[in-house]
Amino acid sequence: MASVMVTCGSWGVGWLPYAQASVLARSALVLPLRAETLGVVICTLLLAVGTVLMFRAWLRLRQGTQELGDQALGLMRRAAWMWSAPMLLSFPILSQDVYSYLGQGRLMHSGLSPYENGVSQLPGWFAQGADSLWAESSSPYGPLFLMYARMAYYISGGVPEYGVLMMRLIAVAGVALCIYAIPRLAQKLGGDPSWTLWVSVVNPLFLMNMVGGVHNDGLMLGGVLLAFLLVYRKHHVLGSVFMALSIAIKPVMLLALPFLGLAMLMPEARLRSKIRVWLLITVLTAVILTALGAVTGLWFGWIRGMASSGDAAFPYAPVGLFGLLVGWIGSFFGASVGSTADVVYALFKVISMAIIAFLALRKPAGNPLLYTGYALGASVLLAPIIQPWYLLWLIPFFALGKKFSVTRERLLYMLCMVLAIAGVVDQLSVGQWFSLVWMRIFAALVGLLCVAYMVFVDAKTAPLFGHRGRRLGPRTRKFFRIPDPEEMRQRDRDATG
């Protein structure tokens, strides 16, 4: 039910471009939800409350399956698909990146390289839904994904809804890969398959971003996890191929390549053995990327795209803000704010690379999956730009690599809920007719009040956060017409007596 609420809410406040080719933007069914005050308020409520209820259902699912043992895994899989199914019909939520994907596919279809041109080179690009923040940025994606984006644009004929449907197919494929690989990796490493799947994939933040938000990160992540699974099963070449294909979707996964090599070796392996394995998988990856570059005509433009990723965005991450602060201080001495900040960002990139090198060369080597999580975490936390869904890259690797303490679990639950509400608030697409500021304040208050109720008041979920919770008083129950549980039980006893 909560997933249905999120889907229905997206029809009013999700991302929908008002391009001439759109089949729904001006329909009699959708327009009142997006252009009339009552429709927008109701859809905002549905999206915010539905998001929180999905998290409540997620927490209650874990509570209800803890004693089921092996049977819990099947329930987790079914929950992931049941909660995803309604969102197949949603408008994109939490992000409008899918329209940038289609814009880059359109660039390729027009004979332009997305690594050398932004979508702003296209006529009518803004009406097609691409975010103006990235309009002049080069693509950070690999040639395999861009080849699919071109096909999706061509098949959709430029109709945004059909293009989103095409992109959602690979988003769902990414979820399927994660559902397949994560429990099997957990079993291989002696972990709890149902808990690992629950915390990483059944997590509403994951499903809302990957299925509802139509991100390609799920496919990238699923490919990397499948690569590790194949390597642990001694299929080293096939695992390396899937890692290369994941890199061809999003090149940032180059950071996982050395740790895939570690998974092929014993923890005590010598440096010579590590270098030999790294050379072999690097050569195989280079061959696959070269072949894809030749087929698409993009060659190695992704290197430039990856290096400049995020240049157009405001650097609101801790490192980004620190760089701006140093740049501002430097401006008093005649230095350029931007140039000084770039030096700071470069320094932190060097630090993150040093951390990754240390993890790769350490002897004895630790858990390769956990080290992959550390490497990705270093690259994310020490970057000037952090997107909320980057957390989703890290959760599976940490869940597979080490056992969470109770405190860390609680912090993770809270962080996921807050990020989901922040995503809802940030991505409300209602600016055409309404005050976006007030709608965001409204959504934030509703969402945060619901979260506070779950954490501190709800007798079912509050214990998960270390609180006893409290039962609703008789006046509150009477106001909201909520029957008292004891009265209900007595009524049942009388009926059966």
Phi, psi and omega in degrees: 000319181297321179294324176295319178299317179298317180296313180296321177297325181295334180295336179261325187232006174284176183278121177217113180288151181260046177288155180299329183280351183297138181265349185241342188302328183243020182286153181294338180279319187271322187303318178297330179287339185250342186243349180249143187304312182299316180298316181293318180296315180298316181291325176296317177297315181300317182292314183291311182290319178300323178297313181293321180294328175297320178293323178296316178298323179297312180295318180292328177299316178295318179299321185279349184243003184299330184263005185270348179065231184294334181293337183296328184298317178298322178295322178296317179298315180296320179298317180301316182285322180294321180285333179283326189306310180299326184287352173296337182258006182278156165285152181305134179235160178069344179193149174249022182300332182301328180285333172290322176304311182294324177297321178289326173296323177293323175302312180298319179296334178272003178086015180252150178271126177293347177276344181245348183225142172272166181293346178294348177287347184267140175292135178071023184297324184292321179293341178277358171101355181294142181290128181296338180299326184252011190297331181250012181271149173282156185289135176268010186260161183276170184295328180295315180293319181294327176296319177292321179299322177296316179297319180298318179295318182296314182292323181286343181066023180083003176280118187303318184296320179291323178296318178298320179299317179297318180290328180291334177301315181282336174295316178293324176299323177296318177299318180298318178298317179295317179297325179287313191279320190297311179297324180291324175294319180298317178297320181295326185262006177080022179265189179262105185300318185291318179294318181296318178293321181297313186285336186255320186252315179291342176312121181303328179298322178292309184295320180293325179282316186280314181271307180292319182272352176055050178272150176274357182297327179296318179293318177300312183294317179299321178295319179293316180295321176295323177300315178296319180299316180296320179295317178296336176269011176074017173264071190294317182293313180297320177298319178295324178296315180293327175296317179297321179292325176294321176296326179287350172268311178216107188298347179301338181286002168304332181296337181274347186301312180297331182279335170296321176297320178297328179293343178274352187239166172285152180303330183270011184302145180285163180301323180300319179293321178298313182298321180297314180294317180298321178296317182296312182287332176291318179296316179297318178297317180297321179297315181294316180293325177294318179297316179294322177297322179291317181297318182275344185078009182265342180049238185250032178296340181296337178295315178294320180296319179292322182293328183259008183301128177088002182298330185277346186270155175289128184281084185267001174288162180307315179294322178297315179293323178295320178298318177295323178297314178297320178297320179295318178296319179296333181295336177290342180251017175091000181275156177282135180300312182296315182294319179294318178298320179299324177296318178297316180298319179297322179297317179290330174296319178297319179297316180296321177294324178295320178297316180296318178297319179299316180296320182290325186267351184298142179227128358287152182289148177270191179299119184301324179292318178295319179294327174298318177298318177297317182296314178294322178298319178296317182293327180283309186289335181260014177264155180285346181233131174232123174264144185305324184284355176296333176303327183292338173294325191275325188305311182299320183292320177289321180295325179278336187267336183202159179275132179282140171283165180301318181296316180294323177299314181298317178297321179295316179301314181297315182298317180298317180295316181295319179295322179295315178296319178299321178295318177300314182295316186288331189253014176299121182261077182228014187291347184290326186235342188235165175288108182297325181299312183291324177294323179292319177298317179299311181296319181296315181297315180298312182297314182291326176295320178294320178296315179299321178297316180296321185282321189249335190247312186304117183295339180277320187255336182303322178301334177295338181253013177084017179242150182284333186076178179208147178280148179293139179287165183298325180293317179297317180296321180292320181297316182267005179058043180260120182291149178284133182302320181294321177296321178296317180295320178295321179297321178294320179296319179295322182291326182267349182285000000 
